[in-house]
Tab-separated table of C-alpha atoms in Angstrom:
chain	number	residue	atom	x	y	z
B	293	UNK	CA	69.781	63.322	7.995
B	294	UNK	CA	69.455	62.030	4.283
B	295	UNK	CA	71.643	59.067	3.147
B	296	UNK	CA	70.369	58.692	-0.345
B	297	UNK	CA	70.679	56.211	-2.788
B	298	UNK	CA	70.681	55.951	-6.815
B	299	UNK	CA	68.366	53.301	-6.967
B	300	UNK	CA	65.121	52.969	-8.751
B	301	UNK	CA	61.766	52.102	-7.055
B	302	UNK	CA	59.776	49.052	-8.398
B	303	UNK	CA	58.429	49.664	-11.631
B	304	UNK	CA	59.888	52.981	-12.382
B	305	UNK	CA	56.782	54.832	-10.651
B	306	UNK	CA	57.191	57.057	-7.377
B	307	UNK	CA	56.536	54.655	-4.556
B	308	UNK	CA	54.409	57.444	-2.744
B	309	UNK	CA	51.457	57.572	-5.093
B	310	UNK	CA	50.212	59.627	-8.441
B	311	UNK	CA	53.294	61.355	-9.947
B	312	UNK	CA	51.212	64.193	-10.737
B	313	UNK	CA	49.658	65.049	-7.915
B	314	UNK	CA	53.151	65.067	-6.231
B	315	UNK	CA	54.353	67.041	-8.870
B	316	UNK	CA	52.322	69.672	-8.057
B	317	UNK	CA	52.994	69.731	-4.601
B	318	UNK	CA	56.576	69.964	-4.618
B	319	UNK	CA	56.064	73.063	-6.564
B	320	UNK	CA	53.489	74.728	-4.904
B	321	UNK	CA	55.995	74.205	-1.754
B	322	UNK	CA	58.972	75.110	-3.831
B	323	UNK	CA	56.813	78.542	-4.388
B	324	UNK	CA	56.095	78.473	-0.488
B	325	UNK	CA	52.454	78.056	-0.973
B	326	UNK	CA	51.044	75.735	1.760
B	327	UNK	CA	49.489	72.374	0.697
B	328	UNK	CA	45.970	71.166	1.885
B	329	UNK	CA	46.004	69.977	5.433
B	330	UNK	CA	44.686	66.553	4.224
B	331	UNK	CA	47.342	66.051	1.468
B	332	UNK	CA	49.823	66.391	4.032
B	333	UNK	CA	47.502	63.668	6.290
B	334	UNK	CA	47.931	61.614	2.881
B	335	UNK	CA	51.754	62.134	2.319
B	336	UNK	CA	52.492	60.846	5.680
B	337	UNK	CA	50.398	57.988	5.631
B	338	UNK	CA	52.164	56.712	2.244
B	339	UNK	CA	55.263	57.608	3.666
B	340	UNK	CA	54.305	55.554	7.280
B	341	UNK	CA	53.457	52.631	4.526
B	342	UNK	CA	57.152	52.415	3.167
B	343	UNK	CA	59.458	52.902	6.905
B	344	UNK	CA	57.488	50.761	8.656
B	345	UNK	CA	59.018	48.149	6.211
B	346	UNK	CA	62.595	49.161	6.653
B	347	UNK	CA	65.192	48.225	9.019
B	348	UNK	CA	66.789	49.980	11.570
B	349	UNK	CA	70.100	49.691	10.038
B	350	UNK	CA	68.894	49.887	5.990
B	351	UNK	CA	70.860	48.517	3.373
B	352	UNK	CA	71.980	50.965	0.592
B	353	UNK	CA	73.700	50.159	-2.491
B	354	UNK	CA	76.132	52.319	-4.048
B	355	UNK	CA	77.025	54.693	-6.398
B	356	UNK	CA	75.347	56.868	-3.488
B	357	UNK	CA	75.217	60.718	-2.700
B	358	UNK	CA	74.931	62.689	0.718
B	359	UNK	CA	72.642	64.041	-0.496
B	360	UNK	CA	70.342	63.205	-4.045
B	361	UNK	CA	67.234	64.549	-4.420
B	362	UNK	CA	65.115	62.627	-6.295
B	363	UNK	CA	65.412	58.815	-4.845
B	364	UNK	CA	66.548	58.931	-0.759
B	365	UNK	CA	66.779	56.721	2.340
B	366	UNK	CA	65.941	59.072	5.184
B	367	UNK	CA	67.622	57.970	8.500
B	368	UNK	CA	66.657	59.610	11.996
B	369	UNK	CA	68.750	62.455	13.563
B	370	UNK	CA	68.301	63.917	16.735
B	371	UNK	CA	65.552	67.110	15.437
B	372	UNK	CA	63.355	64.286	13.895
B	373	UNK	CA	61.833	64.495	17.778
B	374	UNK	CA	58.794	66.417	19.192
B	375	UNK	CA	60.555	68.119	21.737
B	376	UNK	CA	63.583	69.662	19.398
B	377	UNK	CA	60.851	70.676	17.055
B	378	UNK	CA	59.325	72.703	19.524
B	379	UNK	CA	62.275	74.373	20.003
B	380	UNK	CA	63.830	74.834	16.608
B	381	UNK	CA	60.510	76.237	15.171
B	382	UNK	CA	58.810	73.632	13.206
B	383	UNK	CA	55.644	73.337	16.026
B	384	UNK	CA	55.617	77.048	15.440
B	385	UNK	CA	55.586	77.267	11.710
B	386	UNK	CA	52.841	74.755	11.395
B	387	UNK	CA	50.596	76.609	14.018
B	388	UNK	CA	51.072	79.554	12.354
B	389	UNK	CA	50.476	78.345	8.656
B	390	UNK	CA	47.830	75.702	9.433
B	391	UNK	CA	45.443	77.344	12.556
B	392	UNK	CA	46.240	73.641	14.604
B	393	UNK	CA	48.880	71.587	15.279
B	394	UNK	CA	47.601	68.843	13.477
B	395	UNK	CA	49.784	69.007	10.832
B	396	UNK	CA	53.295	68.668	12.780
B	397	UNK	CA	51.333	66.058	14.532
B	398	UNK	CA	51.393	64.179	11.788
B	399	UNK	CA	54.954	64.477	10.734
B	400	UNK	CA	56.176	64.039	13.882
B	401	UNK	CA	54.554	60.768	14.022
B	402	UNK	CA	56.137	59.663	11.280
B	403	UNK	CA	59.300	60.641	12.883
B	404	UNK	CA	58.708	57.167	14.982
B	405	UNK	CA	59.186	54.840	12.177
B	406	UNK	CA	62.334	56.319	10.558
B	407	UNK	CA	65.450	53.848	10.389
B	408	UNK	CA	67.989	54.611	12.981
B	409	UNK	CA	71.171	53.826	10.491
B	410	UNK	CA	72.069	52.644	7.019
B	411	UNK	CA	74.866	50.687	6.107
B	412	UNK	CA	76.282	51.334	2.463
B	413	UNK	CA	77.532	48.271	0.755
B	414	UNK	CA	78.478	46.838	4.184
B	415	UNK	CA	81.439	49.050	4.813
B	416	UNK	CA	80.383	52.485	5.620
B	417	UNK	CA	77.966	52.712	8.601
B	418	UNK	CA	76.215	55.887	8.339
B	419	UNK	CA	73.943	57.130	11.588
B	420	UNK	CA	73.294	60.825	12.799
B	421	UNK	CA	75.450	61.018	16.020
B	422	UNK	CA	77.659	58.107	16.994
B	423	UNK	CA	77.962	54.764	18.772
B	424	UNK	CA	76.789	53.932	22.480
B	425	UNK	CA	78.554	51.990	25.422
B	426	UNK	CA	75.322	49.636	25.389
B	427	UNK	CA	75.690	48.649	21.605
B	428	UNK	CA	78.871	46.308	20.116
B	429	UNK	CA	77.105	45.153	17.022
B	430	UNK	CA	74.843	46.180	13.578
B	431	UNK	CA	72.596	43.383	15.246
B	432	UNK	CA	72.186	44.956	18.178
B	433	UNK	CA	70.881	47.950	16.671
B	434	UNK	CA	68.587	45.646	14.262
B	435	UNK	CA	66.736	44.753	17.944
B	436	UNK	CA	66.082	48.120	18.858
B	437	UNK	CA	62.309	48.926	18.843
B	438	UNK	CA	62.501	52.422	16.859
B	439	UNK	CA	58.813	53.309	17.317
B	440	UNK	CA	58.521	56.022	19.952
B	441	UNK	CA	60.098	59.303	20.733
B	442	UNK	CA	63.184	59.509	21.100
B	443	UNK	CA	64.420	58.474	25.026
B	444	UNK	CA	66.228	60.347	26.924
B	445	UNK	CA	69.115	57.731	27.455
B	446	UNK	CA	69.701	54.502	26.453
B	447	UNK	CA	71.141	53.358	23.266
B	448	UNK	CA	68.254	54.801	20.767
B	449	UNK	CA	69.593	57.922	22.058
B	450	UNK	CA	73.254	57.118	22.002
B	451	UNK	CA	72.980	56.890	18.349
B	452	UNK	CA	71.356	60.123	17.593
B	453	UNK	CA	73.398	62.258	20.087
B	454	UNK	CA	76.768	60.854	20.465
B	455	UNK	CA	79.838	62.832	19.163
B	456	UNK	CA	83.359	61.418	18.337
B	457	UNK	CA	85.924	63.212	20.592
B	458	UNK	CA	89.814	63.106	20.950
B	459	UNK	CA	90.261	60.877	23.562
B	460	UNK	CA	89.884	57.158	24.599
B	461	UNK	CA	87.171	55.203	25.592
B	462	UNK	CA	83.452	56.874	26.240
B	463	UNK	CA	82.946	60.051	28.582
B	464	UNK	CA	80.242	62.469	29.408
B	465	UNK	CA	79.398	64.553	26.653
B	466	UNK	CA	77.937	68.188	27.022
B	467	UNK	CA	74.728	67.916	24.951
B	468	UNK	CA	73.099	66.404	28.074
B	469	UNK	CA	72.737	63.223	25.956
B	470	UNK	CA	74.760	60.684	24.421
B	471	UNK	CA	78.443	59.735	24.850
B	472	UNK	CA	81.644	61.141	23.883
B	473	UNK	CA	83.300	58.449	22.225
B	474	UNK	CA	87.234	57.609	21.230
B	475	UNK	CA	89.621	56.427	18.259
B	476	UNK	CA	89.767	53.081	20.595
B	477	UNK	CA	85.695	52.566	20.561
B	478	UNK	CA	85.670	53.015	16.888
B	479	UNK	CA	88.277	50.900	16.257
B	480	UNK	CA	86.607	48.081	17.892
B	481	UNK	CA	83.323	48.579	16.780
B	482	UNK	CA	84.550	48.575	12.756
B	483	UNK	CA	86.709	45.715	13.184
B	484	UNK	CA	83.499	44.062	15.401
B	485	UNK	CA	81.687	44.774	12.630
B	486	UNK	CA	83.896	44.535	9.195
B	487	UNK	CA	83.366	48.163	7.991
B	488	UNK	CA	85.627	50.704	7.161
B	489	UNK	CA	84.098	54.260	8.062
B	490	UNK	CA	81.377	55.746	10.268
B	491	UNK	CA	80.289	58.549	8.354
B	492	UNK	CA	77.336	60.868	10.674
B	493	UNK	CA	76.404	64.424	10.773
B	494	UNK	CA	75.136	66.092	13.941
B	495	UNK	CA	78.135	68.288	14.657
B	496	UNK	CA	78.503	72.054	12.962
B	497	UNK	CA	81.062	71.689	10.873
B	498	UNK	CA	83.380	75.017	9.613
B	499	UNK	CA	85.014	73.708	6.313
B	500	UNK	CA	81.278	71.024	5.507
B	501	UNK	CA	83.050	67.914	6.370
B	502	UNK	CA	85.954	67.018	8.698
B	503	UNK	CA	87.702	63.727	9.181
B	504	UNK	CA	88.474	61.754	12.730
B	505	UNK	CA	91.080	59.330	13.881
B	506	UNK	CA	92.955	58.942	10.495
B	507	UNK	CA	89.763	58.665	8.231
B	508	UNK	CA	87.629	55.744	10.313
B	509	UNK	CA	84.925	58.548	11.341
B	510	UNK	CA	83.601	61.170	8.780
B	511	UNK	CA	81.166	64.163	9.963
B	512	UNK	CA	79.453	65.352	6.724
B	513	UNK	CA	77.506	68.813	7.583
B	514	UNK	CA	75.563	70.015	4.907
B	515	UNK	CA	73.271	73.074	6.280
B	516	UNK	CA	75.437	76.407	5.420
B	517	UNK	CA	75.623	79.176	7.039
B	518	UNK	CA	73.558	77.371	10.042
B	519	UNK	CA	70.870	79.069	12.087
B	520	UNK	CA	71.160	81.795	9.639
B	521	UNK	CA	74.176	83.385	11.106
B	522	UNK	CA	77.138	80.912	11.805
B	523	UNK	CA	79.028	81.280	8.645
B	524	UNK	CA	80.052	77.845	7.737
B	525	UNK	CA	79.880	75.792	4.413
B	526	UNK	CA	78.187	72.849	3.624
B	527	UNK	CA	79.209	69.704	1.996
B	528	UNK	CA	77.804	67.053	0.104
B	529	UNK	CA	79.671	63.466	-0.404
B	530	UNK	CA	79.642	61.480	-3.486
B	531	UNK	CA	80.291	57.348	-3.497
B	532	UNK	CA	81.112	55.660	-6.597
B	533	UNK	CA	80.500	51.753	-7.029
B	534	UNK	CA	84.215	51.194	-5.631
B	535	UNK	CA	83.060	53.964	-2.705
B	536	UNK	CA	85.490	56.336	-4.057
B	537	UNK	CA	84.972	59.449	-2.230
B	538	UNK	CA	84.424	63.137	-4.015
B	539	UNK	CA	82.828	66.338	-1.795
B	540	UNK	CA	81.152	69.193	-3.220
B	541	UNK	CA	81.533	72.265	-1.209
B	542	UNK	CA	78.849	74.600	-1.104
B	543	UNK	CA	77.521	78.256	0.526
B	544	UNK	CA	74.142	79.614	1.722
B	545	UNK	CA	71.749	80.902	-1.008
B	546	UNK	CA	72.016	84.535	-0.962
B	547	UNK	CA	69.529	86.171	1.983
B	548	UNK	CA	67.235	87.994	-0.740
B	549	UNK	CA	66.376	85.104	-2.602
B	550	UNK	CA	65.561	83.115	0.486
B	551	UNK	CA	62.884	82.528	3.185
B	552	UNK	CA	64.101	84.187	7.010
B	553	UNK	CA	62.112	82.918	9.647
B	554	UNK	CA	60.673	85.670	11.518
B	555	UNK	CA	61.747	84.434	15.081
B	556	UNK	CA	65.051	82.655	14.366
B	557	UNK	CA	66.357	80.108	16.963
B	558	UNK	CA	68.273	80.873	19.987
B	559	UNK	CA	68.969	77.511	21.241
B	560	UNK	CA	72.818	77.551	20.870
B	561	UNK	CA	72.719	74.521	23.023
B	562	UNK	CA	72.246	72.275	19.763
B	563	UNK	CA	75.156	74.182	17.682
């Protein structure tokens, strides 16, 4: 998941290196060309450089958008994993376009040092899945030692798979990791920790977004028409400096003018 900011790096130059060079690798990927194995070897190390600095709950300013393009923070989601990526197709395209795995080895490494959260302006806590039963505060989460794979349980976890549900307090959820949790556990967690909103993604969403328990949680989808055949719109989320909110709704490109993965993924599990 992307929380993205409308800041400017130091300087005014692109904090990963020689505008140029990057330049011309967005568009050769933008044209679906592959980039040298070692330039991607490069990217991530750069990119290693900058998250190993951040926190696991980052601080973002606003006027903010979910999602901007150009200037991001990049928080961890539950696919940022080596095991999902073997399932969703990522191992597969790399092996496929690059002869090795060496290349999703590298990105998946970097994977490890992503922030687990961001908090914008210190009232909207934004994470991919939820909250967990083991965590009560932002500081809690700031003690977390982010730099592995994600578990299998325990709060690292939690916060990547949970899912708000109707209902109070925390029960088993059907993903096979995380919690369910209720309007009760969010309320005590925002007034715990002074925010207003928990605003996450992780859930398919129909309509692109979708409020929960009168507007404290916010699930913000923005991948339409998901796994290539679910139908749905996406939505992006726009924050002003007073964090009024505005959504852009948006469909799928049309299926000509886009890349179809050859073997398209089953794993409804994740939907």
């Amino acid at each position: 998941m992307l929380w993205e900011a409308k800041t400017k790096s130091p300087g005014g130059k692109d904090a990963m290196g020689d505008c140029s060079d990057l330049d011309r690798q967005i568009e050769q990927l933008r044209r679906c060309e592959v980039i040298k194995e070692a330039e991607v070897k490069a990217l991530c190390a750069k990119a290693r450089e900058i998250l190993v600095e951040e926190s696991n709950v980052q601080r973002v300013d606003s006027p903010v958008t979910v999602r901007y393009p150009d200037r991001i923070t990049l928080i961890r989601g539950n696919h940022e994993s080596r095991q999902i990526t073997q399932v969703y197709g990522f191992y597969d395209e790399c092996l496929r376009k690059y002869g090795s795995i060496t290349v999703w080895r590298y990105c998946t490494e970097i994977f490890d040092y992503l922030s687990l959260s961001a908090i914008i302006d210190g009232k909207i806590f934004c994470v991919h899945g939820g909250l967990s039963p083991s965590i009560q505060t932002l500081d809690q989460i700031r003690t977390i030692d982010r730099k592995q794979e994600v578990p299998h349980d325990g709060p690292m976890c939690d916060l990547l798979w949970s899912d708000p549900e109707d209902t109070q307090g925390w029960g088993v959820s059907p993903r096979g990791a995380g919690y369910l949790f209720g309007s009760d556990v969010v309320a005590q967690f925002n007034d715990t920790n002074g925010i207003d909103m928990i605003c996450r993604a992780h859930q398919l969403v129909m309509e692109g977004y979708k409020w929960h328990f009168n507007n404290t949680v916010l699930t913000v989808w923005s991948a339409p028409n998901y796994c290539y055949r679910c139908g749905n719109v996406a939505a992006i989320l726009e924050l002003d400096e007073n964090l009024k909110r505005d959504f852009t709704i948006f469909e799928a490109a049309p299926q000509e003018s886009r890349g179809i993965p050859a073997k398209k993924p089953q794993a409804d599990y994740f939907l």
